[in-house]
């Protein structure tokens, strides 16, 4: 399913946040190897440094020690090859859905300098993505006219519009109700299967992790450390009905136990 | 419905609730519900959001009165809220300006009758705090507690006057998945220790299947009882149990037909 | 800063560095002003230099500027007037806010009037108040009242109105008595908003007192300041401004700050 | 029908108040120099409409000029503070100190510098009204969601791009909300300054009238002030609705 060359490699990476009068040891000696086009999920207790991992890989925050290598290069600053989405959709309320999706193209090169001339072409790209997530017909709506689930769909489109090689998701469905969340798993799976970016998904929801990913990493409580790696060999595309199958449930249950152990409960 | 061996703790007889809206329309939220709940039973009310589960809970609590039918607890018809039926809400439950122990003792000191019933309020308060695992946080203010600990304190407060019934309105709905799992286990422990009758409102199938003796599945508004699923498995339940996954699958289909997807 | 330095010294250093960092502009301006004073670059008729300001302060405190009276007397008079006007505003404002929150009928009756009167600046009432109450104590107190009362009403109304429904449900369920509900639940729950209304009202009242004394009184810091203007004494005006700023800051910081720490900050995050 | 009544309730309440006021004056036969009836006030308005007009125009002029300076200055300062941490650190303590001085206290100083008249009124209007604009614009800029900044930075956006694409549009609702407050304050500033140190404007007119015990004219001035205040407020509120219709989260805006 995945290519052999590692796309992301973390080598004994540690991260300590230093503030005025305290320091927080967020990540400790973490090793990770992620192949090109792989979908991985990171689960673990609250505040275990899962989100810090994303900051390191995206180059938004430098590691305190150790090496982060993405696409064969050591990460020293923002990479411009990643798309990000968060629990909060963070759409710009003064832009329509279409314009929100187009935002990265106005910033990232080489698109930014070509944007004005080739706007039609870019809009067609965006429309294609919106159609893929089921938002065609909503492109002229403003974010506040959309439901939470729709906002999250547009946020995913915005993260993917510049065709990033890497998609970083920080609990993207955490604020949605159960039904919408499960529906969006299907949407994300479809997006991934058509575009094949390398995905790191940070989540609380073990069923979500198993449903979506090729590999699930479990992190321990702070300071975060990878304590287990589980391959999910279920065939794709996966459906909600699969989540009631015994092997699925068993996998989720095992992860739950590992997390409890990692918390020292 | 099978009749429980002991006399029912809660009896809901042909209850209907109609609200009148601002523009003078009548909105039926609950339609002819019949349900009896045995002493010590753990009941989950499961249904789509906004279907009237909470209204049913409010009727048992006595916050609302039925438009038709009767709700009775321990053989007496419900006319007003009372300390015999503890309520735990999803949020805004703890008094922010009181420490955990003052919150818990509030129910023991807020009127003379109750004060007479619990001469050792301090001891009772400490016992409840210990029961929910909050020892060491007696003097902490709620805003300095995590979401799970807040709900622990809220449960302790509702348990303090020793109610026979605990009514819980999606109490773990605002917690993250991990904390929710811990709290569900904790609640089962408390239930087994205290032998309360619990009515628990939720829209999560997983939660209902993990907790309940009987799951009452409700339709979308106006809420009727769609089916009642009885679970005999011992606790703590193993989620791997194939019986449970069958039930979950069935409940999922049952719920899916009642909810409108976006 | 070296890591081995003793904690006390490093905290002091840190504090100094931070103060310097945060107050650089103010410190720079003060340095420029003192330097310009020393070189006699500022004409005293435009802005007082350091020496003049210091002398004016001493003269005013000791009462040497005959027509202007003693600064300390003015401060006390202004303060007493403020206390009187503000207390009345607090009492009446909280009462009205509470009544509005308890009855939607009262709220519907009062809100339109409130919306109409709130935007009218307290000082715009001055001509009317002078005619009704004459120049002097009463006029100033009424003007402070009229400036401070509106935010207090709104604060109390919002505070009592926005008490989460669940609090009342919990009280009903546990069978709390009326007394317990009011004293232990309603008042503390409304307190943060009520308090911010009181604090806002304090600011408004304090701003009004200067203008009111300028127009409608012959004593008080505002009057002294106005006289300074008429006597073309920028030094007197600047001393007055500084005194007023200090008085208002002291009240806000020490009275309201302490109350907030004691009553609210402990539990509100 | 009901909706229509609810929309106009403040007008009805005002009408009701005026009717009650008139009735009270007639029934209790209150002396006009204590409380003139609305009809007397109306007569005064008509009788003195020419001087009232002239003074009102003067007040309008000083208010608008002061307000315009405040908008330009406040917007620039707010942007500087919101974007640059060092500017924020340097200016913040001074702004707090400045804000705790009642602006009226500056009027005598302005009079010493510029003499009695239009300039102190304009400056008072400016000084009293720029503060909320600064605070709001800076708040809008400073509260960009960290996640959004991450999204933009991961795309390689420079600070200037973040400010232009997100910061400034985002601070616009805050800016327009602050205009409503600022115009009211500017109006207060010029009226108060006129009452203390001027020979023109509505503030001066009212003080002069009260010195002659012409109570009806004072009330007429009051009416003019209210009407002008409401109109100016509504104009800025209209501008807000028009330009930042997309900002539905009105309640997290500082006022």
mmCIF file of N, CA and C in Angstrom, chain D residues 24-140:
data_model
loop_
_atom_site.group_PDB
_atom_site.id
_atom_site.type_symbol
_atom_site.label_atom_id
_atom_site.label_comp_id
_atom_site.label_asym_id
_atom_site.label_seq_id
_atom_site.Cartn_x
_atom_site.Cartn_y
_atom_site.Cartn_z
ATOM 1 N N UNK D 24 -48.474 65.664 32.963
ATOM 2 C CA UNK D 24 -47.998 65.983 34.302
ATOM 3 C C UNK D 24 -47.904 67.493 34.484
ATOM 4 N N UNK D 25 -47.330 68.167 33.472
ATOM 5 C CA UNK D 25 -47.171 69.623 33.562
ATOM 6 C C UNK D 25 -48.525 70.303 33.680
ATOM 7 N N UNK D 26 -49.503 69.804 32.902
ATOM 8 C CA UNK D 26 -50.819 70.446 32.907
ATOM 9 C C UNK D 26 -51.559 70.139 34.206
ATOM 10 N N UNK D 27 -51.604 68.846 34.556
ATOM 11 C CA UNK D 27 -52.404 68.433 35.715
ATOM 12 C C UNK D 27 -51.845 69.014 37.012
ATOM 13 N N UNK D 28 -50.529 68.917 37.190
ATOM 14 C CA UNK D 28 -49.935 69.415 38.426
ATOM 15 C C UNK D 28 -49.589 70.897 38.335
ATOM 16 N N UNK D 29 -49.908 71.498 37.203
ATOM 17 C CA UNK D 29 -49.559 72.899 36.886
ATOM 18 C C UNK D 29 -48.182 73.297 37.418
ATOM 19 N N UNK D 30 -47.170 72.586 36.858
ATOM 20 C CA UNK D 30 -45.785 72.844 37.246
ATOM 21 C C UNK D 30 -45.306 74.141 36.603
ATOM 22 N N UNK D 31 -44.588 74.918 37.388
ATOM 23 C CA UNK D 31 -44.070 76.191 36.862
ATOM 24 C C UNK D 31 -43.101 75.929 35.705
ATOM 25 N N UNK D 32 -43.206 76.698 34.620
ATOM 26 C CA UNK D 32 -42.343 76.463 33.461
ATOM 27 C C UNK D 32 -40.860 76.614 33.784
ATOM 28 N N UNK D 33 -40.479 77.421 34.808
ATOM 29 C CA UNK D 33 -39.044 77.557 35.057
ATOM 30 C C UNK D 33 -38.497 76.384 35.859
ATOM 31 N N UNK D 34 -39.397 75.509 36.338
ATOM 32 C CA UNK D 34 -38.918 74.270 36.951
ATOM 33 C C UNK D 34 -38.905 73.163 35.901
ATOM 34 N N UNK D 35 -40.026 72.941 35.260
ATOM 35 C CA UNK D 35 -40.095 71.936 34.205
ATOM 36 C C UNK D 35 -41.066 72.422 33.134
ATOM 37 N N UNK D 36 -40.548 72.862 32.000
ATOM 38 C CA UNK D 36 -41.442 73.331 30.943
ATOM 39 C C UNK D 36 -42.128 72.146 30.258
ATOM 40 N N UNK D 37 -43.317 72.356 29.799
ATOM 41 C CA UNK D 37 -44.027 71.271 29.121
ATOM 42 C C UNK D 37 -43.435 71.066 27.730
ATOM 43 N N UNK D 38 -43.662 69.893 27.143
ATOM 44 C CA UNK D 38 -43.125 69.627 25.802
ATOM 45 C C UNK D 38 -43.570 70.692 24.792
ATOM 46 N N UNK D 39 -44.794 71.199 24.951
ATOM 47 C CA UNK D 39 -45.274 72.197 23.988
ATOM 48 C C UNK D 39 -44.446 73.471 24.098
ATOM 49 N N UNK D 40 -44.149 73.880 25.335
ATOM 50 C CA UNK D 40 -43.302 75.063 25.523
ATOM 51 C C UNK D 40 -41.925 74.853 24.897
ATOM 52 N N UNK D 41 -41.389 73.647 25.103
ATOM 53 C CA UNK D 41 -40.080 73.341 24.527
ATOM 54 C C UNK D 41 -40.151 73.446 23.008
ATOM 55 N N UNK D 42 -41.268 72.931 22.469
ATOM 56 C CA UNK D 42 -41.444 72.985 21.015
ATOM 57 C C UNK D 42 -41.483 74.441 20.537
ATOM 58 N N UNK D 43 -42.250 75.274 21.276
ATOM 59 C CA UNK D 43 -42.313 76.697 20.914
ATOM 60 C C UNK D 43 -40.933 77.320 20.916
ATOM 61 N N UNK D 44 -40.168 76.961 21.940
ATOM 62 C CA UNK D 44 -38.823 77.506 22.045
ATOM 63 C C UNK D 44 -37.968 77.080 20.857
ATOM 64 N N UNK D 45 -38.135 75.800 20.482
ATOM 65 C CA UNK D 45 -37.408 75.292 19.311
ATOM 66 C C UNK D 45 -37.741 76.103 18.069
ATOM 67 N N UNK D 46 -39.023 76.366 17.906
ATOM 68 C CA UNK D 46 -39.453 77.102 16.713
ATOM 69 C C UNK D 46 -38.954 78.548 16.776
ATOM 70 N N UNK D 47 -39.144 79.142 17.956
ATOM 71 C CA UNK D 47 -38.803 80.553 18.103
ATOM 72 C C UNK D 47 -37.311 80.805 17.857
ATOM 73 N N UNK D 48 -36.486 79.907 18.415
ATOM 74 C CA UNK D 48 -35.040 80.117 18.317
ATOM 75 C C UNK D 48 -34.399 79.252 17.242
ATOM 76 N N UNK D 49 -35.180 78.832 16.238
ATOM 77 C CA UNK D 49 -34.621 77.813 15.349
ATOM 78 C C UNK D 49 -33.377 78.312 14.623
ATOM 79 N N UNK D 50 -33.317 79.631 14.355
ATOM 80 C CA UNK D 50 -32.134 80.119 13.635
ATOM 81 C C UNK D 50 -30.851 80.014 14.458
ATOM 82 N N UNK D 51 -30.797 80.611 15.648
ATOM 83 C CA UNK D 51 -29.565 80.432 16.459
ATOM 84 C C UNK D 51 -29.283 78.966 16.776
ATOM 85 N N UNK D 52 -30.349 78.205 17.036
ATOM 86 C CA UNK D 52 -30.129 76.784 17.338
ATOM 87 C C UNK D 52 -29.435 76.108 16.169
ATOM 88 N N UNK D 53 -29.918 76.403 14.967
ATOM 89 C CA UNK D 53 -29.329 75.841 13.750
ATOM 90 C C UNK D 53 -27.839 76.174 13.671
ATOM 91 N N UNK D 54 -27.535 77.469 13.869
ATOM 92 C CA UNK D 54 -26.135 77.911 13.750
ATOM 93 C C UNK D 54 -25.253 77.185 14.763
ATOM 94 N N UNK D 55 -25.736 77.137 16.034
ATOM 95 C CA UNK D 55 -24.941 76.482 17.073
ATOM 96 C C UNK D 55 -24.820 74.978 16.822
ATOM 97 N N UNK D 56 -25.910 74.383 16.343
ATOM 98 C CA UNK D 56 -25.870 72.940 16.071
ATOM 99 C C UNK D 56 -24.842 72.632 14.980
ATOM 100 N N UNK D 57 -24.819 73.480 13.956
ATOM 101 C CA UNK D 57 -23.853 73.278 12.872
ATOM 102 C C UNK D 57 -22.423 73.378 13.399
ATOM 103 N N UNK D 58 -22.213 74.345 14.292
ATOM 104 C CA UNK D 58 -20.898 74.497 14.906
ATOM 105 C C UNK D 58 -20.503 73.214 15.639
ATOM 106 N N UNK D 59 -21.442 72.696 16.449
ATOM 107 C CA UNK D 59 -21.152 71.473 17.199
ATOM 108 C C UNK D 59 -20.898 70.306 16.257
ATOM 109 N N UNK D 60 -21.734 70.217 15.225
ATOM 110 C CA UNK D 60 -21.560 69.141 14.245
ATOM 111 C C UNK D 60 -20.176 69.219 13.614
ATOM 112 N N UNK D 61 -19.794 70.441 13.257
ATOM 113 C CA UNK D 61 -18.499 70.642 12.618
ATOM 114 C C UNK D 61 -17.355 70.191 13.535
ATOM 115 N N UNK D 62 -17.346 70.712 14.780
ATOM 116 C CA UNK D 62 -16.242 70.338 15.687
ATOM 117 C C UNK D 62 -16.235 68.831 15.938
ATOM 118 N N UNK D 63 -17.430 68.247 16.118
ATOM 119 C CA UNK D 63 -17.502 66.815 16.376
ATOM 120 C C UNK D 63 -16.902 66.030 15.219
ATOM 121 N N UNK D 64 -17.344 66.366 14.012
ATOM 122 C CA UNK D 64 -16.908 65.580 12.860
ATOM 123 C C UNK D 64 -15.419 65.745 12.591
ATOM 124 N N UNK D 65 -14.903 66.962 12.743
ATOM 125 C CA UNK D 65 -13.464 67.151 12.517
ATOM 126 C C UNK D 65 -12.669 66.361 13.559
ATOM 127 N N UNK D 66 -13.072 66.494 14.836
ATOM 128 C CA UNK D 66 -12.383 65.749 15.899
ATOM 129 C C UNK D 66 -12.465 64.254 15.668
ATOM 130 N N UNK D 67 -13.648 63.811 15.261
ATOM 131 C CA UNK D 67 -13.875 62.391 15.010
ATOM 132 C C UNK D 67 -12.995 61.907 13.857
ATOM 133 N N UNK D 68 -12.922 62.710 12.804
ATOM 134 C CA UNK D 68 -12.120 62.310 11.643
ATOM 135 C C UNK D 68 -10.649 62.140 12.025
ATOM 136 N N UNK D 69 -10.135 63.102 12.804
ATOM 137 C CA UNK D 69 -8.744 62.975 13.243
ATOM 138 C C UNK D 69 -8.582 61.721 14.093
ATOM 139 N N UNK D 70 -9.561 61.495 14.980
ATOM 140 C CA UNK D 70 -9.487 60.329 15.865
ATOM 141 C C UNK D 70 -9.479 59.038 15.057
ATOM 142 N N UNK D 71 -10.302 58.976 14.006
ATOM 143 C CA UNK D 71 -10.365 57.766 13.197
ATOM 144 C C UNK D 71 -9.014 57.513 12.528
ATOM 145 N N UNK D 72 -8.467 58.544 11.893
ATOM 146 C CA UNK D 72 -7.191 58.377 11.195
ATOM 147 C C UNK D 72 -6.096 57.975 12.180
ATOM 148 N N UNK D 73 -6.005 58.734 13.260
ATOM 149 C CA UNK D 73 -4.962 58.497 14.257
ATOM 150 C C UNK D 73 -5.161 57.132 14.934
ATOM 151 N N UNK D 74 -6.409 56.861 15.331
ATOM 152 C CA UNK D 74 -6.714 55.628 16.053
ATOM 153 C C UNK D 74 -6.439 54.397 15.216
ATOM 154 N N UNK D 75 -6.802 54.479 13.940
ATOM 155 C CA UNK D 75 -6.598 53.352 13.046
ATOM 156 C C UNK D 75 -5.097 53.055 12.904
ATOM 157 N N UNK D 76 -4.322 54.125 12.665
ATOM 158 C CA UNK D 76 -2.876 53.924 12.484
ATOM 159 C C UNK D 76 -2.232 53.381 13.752
ATOM 160 N N UNK D 77 -2.569 54.013 14.892
ATOM 161 C CA UNK D 77 -1.962 53.600 16.146
ATOM 162 C C UNK D 77 -2.382 52.169 16.491
ATOM 163 N N UNK D 78 -3.666 51.876 16.271
ATOM 164 C CA UNK D 78 -4.176 50.534 16.555
ATOM 165 C C UNK D 78 -3.448 49.490 15.731
ATOM 166 N N UNK D 79 -3.246 49.791 14.448
ATOM 167 C CA UNK D 79 -2.523 48.855 13.586
ATOM 168 C C UNK D 79 -1.100 48.661 14.102
ATOM 169 N N UNK D 80 -0.449 49.784 14.433
ATOM 170 C CA UNK D 80 0.933 49.691 14.914
ATOM 171 C C UNK D 80 1.003 48.847 16.179
ATOM 172 N N UNK D 81 0.090 49.099 17.104
ATOM 173 C CA UNK D 81 0.112 48.363 18.371
ATOM 174 C C UNK D 81 -0.196 46.896 18.162
ATOM 175 N N UNK D 82 -1.180 46.617 17.293
ATOM 176 C CA UNK D 82 -1.581 45.238 17.068
ATOM 177 C C UNK D 82 -0.510 44.431 16.363
ATOM 178 N N UNK D 83 0.263 45.079 15.514
ATOM 179 C CA UNK D 83 1.237 44.346 14.703
ATOM 180 C C UNK D 83 2.575 44.215 15.427
ATOM 181 N N UNK D 84 3.001 45.295 16.077
ATOM 182 C CA UNK D 84 4.361 45.323 16.622
ATOM 183 C C UNK D 84 4.355 45.259 18.138
ATOM 184 N N UNK D 85 4.917 44.218 18.655
ATOM 185 C CA UNK D 85 4.936 43.989 20.100
ATOM 186 C C UNK D 85 5.617 45.131 20.858
ATOM 187 N N UNK D 86 6.717 45.645 20.315
ATOM 188 C CA UNK D 86 7.479 46.678 21.017
ATOM 189 C C UNK D 86 6.651 47.960 21.156
ATOM 190 N N UNK D 87 5.883 48.291 20.122
ATOM 191 C CA UNK D 87 5.028 49.481 20.191
ATOM 192 C C UNK D 87 3.980 49.286 21.272
ATOM 193 N N UNK D 88 3.424 48.093 21.308
ATOM 194 C CA UNK D 88 2.434 47.775 22.329
ATOM 195 C C UNK D 88 3.027 47.964 23.722
ATOM 196 N N UNK D 89 4.196 47.353 23.938
ATOM 197 C CA UNK D 89 4.823 47.431 25.254
ATOM 198 C C UNK D 89 5.100 48.871 25.659
ATOM 199 N N UNK D 90 5.580 49.672 24.693
ATOM 200 C CA UNK D 90 5.941 51.047 25.024
ATOM 201 C C UNK D 90 4.735 51.928 25.265
ATOM 202 N N UNK D 91 3.680 51.717 24.454
ATOM 203 C CA UNK D 91 2.560 52.651 24.525
ATOM 204 C C UNK D 91 1.525 52.280 25.577
ATOM 205 N N UNK D 92 1.436 50.998 25.884
ATOM 206 C CA UNK D 92 0.321 50.554 26.703
ATOM 207 C C UNK D 92 0.223 51.253 28.063
ATOM 208 N N UNK D 93 1.319 51.297 28.842
ATOM 209 C CA UNK D 93 1.225 51.966 30.144
ATOM 210 C C UNK D 93 0.823 53.434 29.994
ATOM 211 N N UNK D 94 1.331 54.072 28.926
ATOM 212 C CA UNK D 94 1.025 55.476 28.752
ATOM 213 C C UNK D 94 -0.451 55.670 28.406
ATOM 214 N N UNK D 95 -0.977 54.761 27.594
ATOM 215 C CA UNK D 95 -2.388 54.861 27.224
ATOM 216 C C UNK D 95 -3.271 54.649 28.445
ATOM 217 N N UNK D 96 -2.865 53.707 29.303
ATOM 218 C CA UNK D 96 -3.651 53.466 30.514
ATOM 219 C C UNK D 96 -3.650 54.728 31.374
ATOM 220 N N UNK D 97 -2.465 55.312 31.540
ATOM 221 C CA UNK D 97 -2.364 56.533 32.334
ATOM 222 C C UNK D 97 -3.222 57.634 31.715
ATOM 223 N N UNK D 98 -3.111 57.788 30.394
ATOM 224 C CA UNK D 98 -3.858 58.817 29.695
ATOM 225 C C UNK D 98 -5.353 58.594 29.856
ATOM 226 N N UNK D 99 -5.757 57.331 29.788
ATOM 227 C CA UNK D 99 -7.178 57.029 29.852
ATOM 228 C C UNK D 99 -7.775 57.308 31.220
ATOM 229 N N UNK D 100 -6.920 57.301 32.245
ATOM 230 C CA UNK D 100 -7.489 57.533 33.570
ATOM 231 C C UNK D 100 -7.630 59.018 33.874
ATOM 232 N N UNK D 101 -7.093 59.893 33.023
ATOM 233 C CA UNK D 101 -7.335 61.332 33.201
ATOM 234 C C UNK D 101 -8.664 61.672 32.540
ATOM 235 N N UNK D 102 -9.586 62.279 33.269
ATOM 236 C CA UNK D 102 -10.808 62.715 32.605
ATOM 237 C C UNK D 102 -10.427 63.748 31.532
ATOM 238 N N UNK D 103 -10.921 63.541 30.307
ATOM 239 C CA UNK D 103 -10.481 64.407 29.206
ATOM 240 C C UNK D 103 -10.878 65.863 29.424
ATOM 241 N N UNK D 104 -11.967 66.084 30.175
ATOM 242 C CA UNK D 104 -12.381 67.464 30.452
ATOM 243 C C UNK D 104 -11.264 68.229 31.140
ATOM 244 N N UNK D 105 -10.464 67.491 31.912
ATOM 245 C CA UNK D 105 -9.412 68.160 32.672
ATOM 246 C C UNK D 105 -8.384 68.805 31.752
ATOM 247 N N UNK D 106 -8.362 68.370 30.491
ATOM 248 C CA UNK D 106 -7.378 68.918 29.560
ATOM 249 C C UNK D 106 -7.874 70.233 28.957
ATOM 250 N N UNK D 107 -9.206 70.434 29.030
ATOM 251 C CA UNK D 107 -9.767 71.622 28.375
ATOM 252 C C UNK D 107 -9.089 72.933 28.824
ATOM 253 N N UNK D 108 -8.907 73.160 30.134
ATOM 254 C CA UNK D 108 -8.262 74.430 30.526
ATOM 255 C C UNK D 108 -6.879 74.599 29.903
ATOM 256 N N UNK D 109 -6.150 73.490 29.800
ATOM 257 C CA UNK D 109 -4.828 73.555 29.194
ATOM 258 C C UNK D 109 -4.939 73.927 27.711
ATOM 259 N N UNK D 110 -5.907 73.313 27.054
ATOM 260 C CA UNK D 110 -6.131 73.626 25.639
ATOM 261 C C UNK D 110 -6.507 75.087 25.467
ATOM 262 N N UNK D 111 -7.277 75.603 26.431
ATOM 263 C CA UNK D 111 -7.685 77.003 26.341
ATOM 264 C C UNK D 111 -6.468 77.919 26.492
ATOM 265 N N UNK D 112 -5.556 77.543 27.400
ATOM 266 C CA UNK D 112 -4.336 78.351 27.558
ATOM 267 C C UNK D 112 -3.550 78.361 26.261
ATOM 268 N N UNK D 113 -3.502 77.214 25.608
ATOM 269 C CA UNK D 113 -2.692 77.121 24.385
ATOM 270 C C UNK D 113 -3.370 77.762 23.179
ATOM 271 N N UNK D 114 -4.662 77.502 23.024
ATOM 272 C CA UNK D 114 -5.309 77.891 21.768
ATOM 273 C C UNK D 114 -6.384 78.949 21.943
ATOM 274 N N UNK D 115 -6.640 79.382 23.172
ATOM 275 C CA UNK D 115 -7.693 80.361 23.401
ATOM 276 C C UNK D 115 -9.057 79.692 23.359
ATOM 277 N N UNK D 116 -10.087 80.477 23.755
ATOM 278 C CA UNK D 116 -11.443 79.949 23.777
ATOM 279 C C UNK D 116 -11.950 79.796 22.353
ATOM 280 N N UNK D 117 -12.688 78.701 22.058
ATOM 281 C CA UNK D 117 -13.283 78.599 20.735
ATOM 282 C C UNK D 117 -13.261 77.214 20.128
ATOM 283 N N UNK D 118 -13.111 77.184 18.820
ATOM 284 C CA UNK D 118 -13.308 75.951 18.064
ATOM 285 C C UNK D 118 -12.207 74.921 18.303
ATOM 286 N N UNK D 119 -10.948 75.387 18.351
ATOM 287 C CA UNK D 119 -9.832 74.430 18.410
ATOM 288 C C UNK D 119 -9.893 73.539 19.648
ATOM 289 N N UNK D 120 -10.085 74.112 20.871
ATOM 290 C CA UNK D 120 -10.169 73.209 22.016
ATOM 291 C C UNK D 120 -11.309 72.200 21.887
ATOM 292 N N UNK D 121 -12.417 72.616 21.302
ATOM 293 C CA UNK D 121 -13.552 71.693 21.151
ATOM 294 C C UNK D 121 -13.171 70.536 20.236
ATOM 295 N N UNK D 122 -12.539 70.865 19.115
ATOM 296 C CA UNK D 122 -12.120 69.805 18.183
ATOM 297 C C UNK D 122 -11.138 68.861 18.864
ATOM 298 N N UNK D 123 -10.152 69.469 19.570
ATOM 299 C CA UNK D 123 -9.134 68.634 20.209
ATOM 300 C C UNK D 123 -9.734 67.763 21.303
ATOM 301 N N UNK D 124 -10.686 68.331 22.068
ATOM 302 C CA UNK D 124 -11.324 67.511 23.100
ATOM 303 C C UNK D 124 -12.055 66.342 22.457
ATOM 304 N N UNK D 125 -12.797 66.643 21.395
ATOM 305 C CA UNK D 125 -13.516 65.573 20.691
ATOM 306 C C UNK D 125 -12.536 64.496 20.240
ATOM 307 N N UNK D 126 -11.406 64.921 19.708
ATOM 308 C CA UNK D 126 -10.402 63.963 19.244
ATOM 309 C C UNK D 126 -9.839 63.141 20.404
ATOM 310 N N UNK D 127 -9.404 63.843 21.468
ATOM 311 C CA UNK D 127 -8.734 63.159 22.573
ATOM 312 C C UNK D 127 -9.639 62.149 23.262
ATOM 313 N N UNK D 128 -10.918 62.485 23.319
ATOM 314 C CA UNK D 128 -11.837 61.633 24.068
ATOM 315 C C UNK D 128 -12.241 60.407 23.251
ATOM 316 N N UNK D 129 -12.118 60.503 21.904
ATOM 317 C CA UNK D 129 -12.715 59.439 21.099
ATOM 318 C C UNK D 129 -11.706 58.503 20.425
ATOM 319 N N UNK D 130 -10.424 58.813 20.457
ATOM 320 C CA UNK D 130 -9.514 57.935 19.709
ATOM 321 C C UNK D 130 -9.206 56.639 20.454
ATOM 322 N N UNK D 131 -9.330 56.683 21.769
ATOM 323 C CA UNK D 131 -8.905 55.547 22.587
ATOM 324 C C UNK D 131 -9.636 54.229 22.241
ATOM 325 N N UNK D 132 -10.980 54.248 22.231
ATOM 326 C CA UNK D 132 -11.652 52.984 21.894
ATOM 327 C C UNK D 132 -11.294 52.467 20.506
ATOM 328 N N UNK D 133 -11.028 53.366 19.567
ATOM 329 C CA UNK D 133 -10.668 52.914 18.218
ATOM 330 C C UNK D 133 -9.349 52.151 18.268
ATOM 331 N N UNK D 134 -8.369 52.743 18.964
ATOM 332 C CA UNK D 134 -7.062 52.095 19.089
ATOM 333 C C UNK D 134 -7.224 50.711 19.706
ATOM 334 N N UNK D 135 -7.930 50.650 20.838
ATOM 335 C CA UNK D 135 -8.056 49.388 21.563
ATOM 336 C C UNK D 135 -8.716 48.325 20.691
ATOM 337 N N UNK D 136 -9.784 48.723 19.987
ATOM 338 C CA UNK D 136 -10.504 47.741 19.187
ATOM 339 C C UNK D 136 -9.692 47.243 18.007
ATOM 340 N N UNK D 137 -9.068 48.160 17.278
ATOM 341 C CA UNK D 137 -8.282 47.741 16.118
ATOM 342 C C UNK D 137 -7.158 46.820 16.573
ATOM 343 N N UNK D 138 -6.485 47.202 17.644
ATOM 344 C CA UNK D 138 -5.386 46.373 18.149
ATOM 345 C C UNK D 138 -5.902 45.008 18.587
ATOM 346 N N UNK D 139 -7.068 44.983 19.242
ATOM 347 C CA UNK D 139 -7.625 43.703 19.680
ATOM 348 C C UNK D 139 -7.909 42.798 18.488
ATOM 349 N N UNK D 140 -8.532 43.385 17.447
ATOM 350 C CA UNK D 140 -8.841 42.594 16.257
ATOM 351 C C UNK D 140 -7.589 41.970 15.669
#
